[in-house]
Amino acid sequence: MSFARCALGAMTLALAGTAFAAPDDARSAPPPDKSLSAWLERLHEAARRRAYIGTFVVSSGAEMAASKIWHVCDGSQQYERIETLTGAPRTTIRRNDEVVTFAPDLKVALRERREALRLFPDLLRNPGQPIEALYSARGVGQERVAGYDALVVDFVPKDALRYGYRIWSEKATGLVLKLQTRDAAGQVLEQVAFTELQLDAPVKMDALARQMENTAGYQVVKPELRKTTPEAEGWRLKADVAGFQSMSCHSRREPAARATPAVQWVFSDGLASVSLFLETFDAKRHTKEKVVSAGATHSVSRRLGEHWVTAMGEVPPETLGQFVQALERTR
């Protein structure tokens, strides 16, 4: 889920779900008035200053998945372990932007660096622009989620290029307990929620650090990731997409791959993010242009000369279409 979501992205680590809510009359007590920036700072600081253990569920359309999370942060150094409870067994451990994903069924450990990583519920990404120009904050009420009192607030988009969010923030600490991504009609496209949570849990950084480095019995795979610029790779946008700013650009080559490295160009509006994946056209893999949707996440793929372009993000398909139409090759 894109929320300032990361997602993140193609290599999504977070999963999403349901929680326990108080009756509707709990909405009668609105949260205190805060600016959008103040709400974002509250949510962000709660994740950075808290140690917790919990189970959370992600629901997107008919799909649902659950994970257990161990999180600890001292304000600067952050560790997190996420273990899937549904689907293929996977354990992902991260230290800041360093990530190792263990796949015990394959005996493979994927080690990589993810600059744009967004793990629920660390929501804030600041592209250096006034976020109030794109969204407004509106208090909804108060409810209970996973046994905790929560303030409910809507982040409402000011145009049709982005989705809205409803957030349940733990009343005392500010920690995000539940998050919904909603379309213009208020329909819930995707939901993430704790179903069980222990705040101020005894999570030890050194223990997670040892687990992260214990790759005995696993084949360690480390893709080549190189920081670059769109200009250096021969790309540019001939027109900006309103509210979105360039955040990072990397080339990525899988181990033993012979093809030209793919490029990932990431944009953000402060909450939503979009990735452009740019690679050499391969007729064996790239058969037809298409639009794919799964909950709040959409992707648009098309051929552009000798290249294949995929725009992906938790934004309306029309927004992705603007990125694809504005993209052009400079050499």
mmCIF file of N, CA and C in Angstrom, residues 167-216:
data_model
loop_
_atom_site.group_PDB
_atom_site.id
_atom_site.type_symbol
_atom_site.label_atom_id
_atom_site.label_comp_id
_atom_site.label_asym_id
_atom_site.label_seq_id
_atom_site.Cartn_x
_atom_site.Cartn_y
_atom_site.Cartn_z
ATOM 1 N N ILE A 167 -6.973 6.681 8.592
ATOM 2 C CA ILE A 167 -5.931 6.187 9.489
ATOM 3 C C ILE A 167 -6.452 6.145 10.917
ATOM 4 N N TRP A 168 -6.158 5.039 11.583
ATOM 5 C CA TRP A 168 -6.454 4.861 13.005
ATOM 6 C C TRP A 168 -5.127 4.978 13.759
ATOM 7 N N SER A 169 -4.978 6.036 14.557
ATOM 8 C CA SER A 169 -3.734 6.320 15.269
ATOM 9 C C SER A 169 -3.935 6.104 16.766
ATOM 10 N N GLU A 170 -3.114 5.241 17.359
ATOM 11 C CA GLU A 170 -3.248 4.926 18.796
ATOM 12 C C GLU A 170 -3.226 6.219 19.605
ATOM 13 N N LYS A 171 -4.201 6.355 20.489
ATOM 14 C CA LYS A 171 -4.480 7.638 21.123
ATOM 15 C C LYS A 171 -3.302 8.168 21.935
ATOM 16 N N ALA A 172 -2.624 7.306 22.667
ATOM 17 C CA ALA A 172 -1.553 7.767 23.549
ATOM 18 C C ALA A 172 -0.231 7.956 22.826
ATOM 19 N N THR A 173 0.109 7.048 21.908
ATOM 20 C CA THR A 173 1.437 7.054 21.294
ATOM 21 C C THR A 173 1.461 7.596 19.871
ATOM 22 N N GLY A 174 0.342 7.536 19.167
ATOM 23 C CA GLY A 174 0.296 7.949 17.766
ATOM 24 C C GLY A 174 0.553 6.833 16.782
ATOM 25 N N LEU A 175 0.902 5.631 17.248
ATOM 26 C CA LEU A 175 1.222 4.538 16.345
ATOM 27 C C LEU A 175 0.027 4.193 15.454
ATOM 28 N N VAL A 176 0.293 3.966 14.171
ATOM 29 C CA VAL A 176 -0.777 3.585 13.243
ATOM 30 C C VAL A 176 -1.213 2.151 13.544
ATOM 31 N N LEU A 177 -2.490 1.983 13.848
ATOM 32 C CA LEU A 177 -3.043 0.668 14.139
ATOM 33 C C LEU A 177 -3.778 0.082 12.936
ATOM 34 N N LYS A 178 -4.263 0.964 12.085
ATOM 35 C CA LYS A 178 -5.046 0.511 10.943
ATOM 36 C C LYS A 178 -4.996 1.607 9.877
ATOM 37 N N LEU A 179 -4.991 1.192 8.608
ATOM 38 C CA LEU A 179 -4.927 2.152 7.507
ATOM 39 C C LEU A 179 -5.725 1.618 6.326
ATOM 40 N N GLN A 180 -6.570 2.452 5.779
ATOM 41 C CA GLN A 180 -7.325 2.097 4.574
ATOM 42 C C GLN A 180 -6.949 3.038 3.432
ATOM 43 N N THR A 181 -6.812 2.481 2.244
ATOM 44 C CA THR A 181 -6.669 3.274 1.029
ATOM 45 C C THR A 181 -8.030 3.302 0.354
ATOM 46 N N ARG A 182 -8.529 4.510 0.038
ATOM 47 C CA ARG A 182 -9.895 4.674 -0.454
ATOM 48 C C ARG A 182 -9.919 5.450 -1.763
ATOM 49 N N ASP A 183 -10.872 5.093 -2.636
ATOM 50 C CA ASP A 183 -11.015 5.831 -3.894
ATOM 51 C C ASP A 183 -11.907 7.044 -3.680
ATOM 52 N N ALA A 184 -12.199 7.770 -4.769
ATOM 53 C CA ALA A 184 -12.943 9.022 -4.672
ATOM 54 C C ALA A 184 -14.360 8.818 -4.138
ATOM 55 N N ALA A 185 -14.918 7.615 -4.326
ATOM 56 C CA ALA A 185 -16.270 7.326 -3.847
ATOM 57 C C ALA A 185 -16.272 6.821 -2.406
ATOM 58 N N GLY A 186 -15.085 6.710 -1.786
ATOM 59 C CA GLY A 186 -15.002 6.220 -0.421
ATOM 60 C C GLY A 186 -14.892 4.715 -0.310
ATOM 61 N N GLN A 187 -14.798 4.021 -1.442
ATOM 62 C CA GLN A 187 -14.676 2.572 -1.421
ATOM 63 C C GLN A 187 -13.282 2.175 -0.939
ATOM 64 N N VAL A 188 -13.223 1.190 -0.044
ATOM 65 C CA VAL A 188 -11.945 0.719 0.489
ATOM 66 C C VAL A 188 -11.283 -0.193 -0.542
ATOM 67 N N LEU A 189 -10.114 0.210 -1.007
ATOM 68 C CA LEU A 189 -9.373 -0.568 -1.997
ATOM 69 C C LEU A 189 -8.397 -1.526 -1.334
ATOM 70 N N GLU A 190 -7.856 -1.114 -0.216
ATOM 71 C CA GLU A 190 -6.863 -1.929 0.482
ATOM 72 C C GLU A 190 -6.875 -1.534 1.945
ATOM 73 N N GLN A 191 -6.569 -2.498 2.809
ATOM 74 C CA GLN A 191 -6.606 -2.235 4.247
ATOM 75 C C GLN A 191 -5.483 -2.984 4.943
ATOM 76 N N VAL A 192 -4.850 -2.295 5.891
ATOM 77 C CA VAL A 192 -3.809 -2.889 6.727
ATOM 78 C C VAL A 192 -4.185 -2.638 8.171
ATOM 79 N N ALA A 193 -4.107 -3.662 9.020
ATOM 80 C CA ALA A 193 -4.478 -3.444 10.415
ATOM 81 C C ALA A 193 -3.821 -4.456 11.334
ATOM 82 N N PHE A 194 -3.465 -3.986 12.506
ATOM 83 C CA PHE A 194 -3.054 -4.895 13.569
ATOM 84 C C PHE A 194 -4.281 -5.615 14.107
ATOM 85 N N THR A 195 -4.139 -6.904 14.323
ATOM 86 C CA THR A 195 -5.173 -7.659 15.026
ATOM 87 C C THR A 195 -4.722 -8.004 16.437
ATOM 88 N N GLU A 196 -3.421 -7.884 16.673
ATOM 89 C CA GLU A 196 -2.842 -8.105 18.004
ATOM 90 C C GLU A 196 -1.594 -7.261 18.084
ATOM 91 N N LEU A 197 -1.382 -6.597 19.241
ATOM 92 C CA LEU A 197 -0.253 -5.678 19.361
ATOM 93 C C LEU A 197 0.204 -5.576 20.806
ATOM 94 N N GLN A 198 1.513 -5.644 21.000
ATOM 95 C CA GLN A 198 2.129 -5.427 22.311
ATOM 96 C C GLN A 198 3.064 -4.230 22.193
ATOM 97 N N LEU A 199 2.672 -3.108 22.794
ATOM 98 C CA LEU A 199 3.502 -1.916 22.774
ATOM 99 C C LEU A 199 4.619 -2.004 23.806
ATOM 100 N N ASP A 200 5.716 -1.307 23.531
ATOM 101 C CA ASP A 200 6.886 -1.298 24.415
ATOM 102 C C ASP A 200 7.340 -2.721 24.733
ATOM 103 N N ALA A 201 7.368 -3.549 23.700
ATOM 104 C CA ALA A 201 7.751 -4.953 23.842
ATOM 105 C C ALA A 201 9.278 -5.073 23.979
ATOM 106 N N PRO A 202 9.748 -6.163 24.578
ATOM 107 C CA PRO A 202 11.193 -6.354 24.772
ATOM 108 C C PRO A 202 11.886 -6.865 23.510
ATOM 109 N N VAL A 203 11.941 -6.030 22.474
ATOM 110 C CA VAL A 203 12.598 -6.385 21.218
ATOM 111 C C VAL A 203 14.049 -5.904 21.281
ATOM 112 N N LYS A 204 14.998 -6.793 21.050
ATOM 113 C CA LYS A 204 16.414 -6.471 21.189
ATOM 114 C C LYS A 204 17.069 -6.296 19.820
ATOM 115 N N MET A 205 17.721 -5.157 19.643
ATOM 116 C CA MET A 205 18.406 -4.901 18.378
ATOM 117 C C MET A 205 19.490 -5.933 18.096
ATOM 118 N N ASP A 206 20.268 -6.289 19.119
ATOM 119 C CA ASP A 206 21.383 -7.219 18.890
ATOM 120 C C ASP A 206 20.884 -8.593 18.466
ATOM 121 N N ALA A 207 19.730 -9.012 18.999
ATOM 122 C CA ALA A 207 19.174 -10.307 18.607
ATOM 123 C C ALA A 207 18.749 -10.287 17.141
ATOM 124 N N LEU A 208 18.099 -9.201 16.704
ATOM 125 C CA LEU A 208 17.698 -9.100 15.306
ATOM 126 C C LEU A 208 18.918 -8.982 14.391
ATOM 127 N N ALA A 209 19.955 -8.314 14.868
ATOM 128 C CA ALA A 209 21.183 -8.196 14.069
ATOM 129 C C ALA A 209 21.809 -9.564 13.837
ATOM 130 N N ARG A 210 21.839 -10.407 14.862
ATOM 131 C CA ARG A 210 22.399 -11.772 14.718
ATOM 132 C C ARG A 210 21.560 -12.594 13.754
ATOM 133 N N GLN A 211 20.235 -12.485 13.861
ATOM 134 C CA GLN A 211 19.356 -13.232 12.954
ATOM 135 C C GLN A 211 19.573 -12.793 11.518
ATOM 136 N N MET A 212 19.798 -11.510 11.312
ATOM 137 C CA MET A 212 19.980 -10.970 9.969
ATOM 138 C C MET A 212 21.245 -11.507 9.310
ATOM 139 N N GLU A 213 22.289 -11.712 10.101
ATOM 140 C CA GLU A 213 23.569 -12.165 9.558
ATOM 141 C C GLU A 213 23.692 -13.685 9.504
ATOM 142 N N ASN A 214 22.752 -14.402 10.079
ATOM 143 C CA ASN A 214 22.827 -15.867 10.129
ATOM 144 C C ASN A 214 22.258 -16.468 8.844
ATOM 145 N N THR A 215 23.098 -16.543 7.816
ATOM 146 C CA THR A 215 22.667 -17.073 6.516
ATOM 147 C C THR A 215 23.210 -18.476 6.264
ATOM 148 N N ALA A 216 23.667 -19.148 7.310
ATOM 149 C CA ALA A 216 24.202 -20.504 7.159
ATOM 150 C C ALA A 216 23.148 -21.415 6.542
#
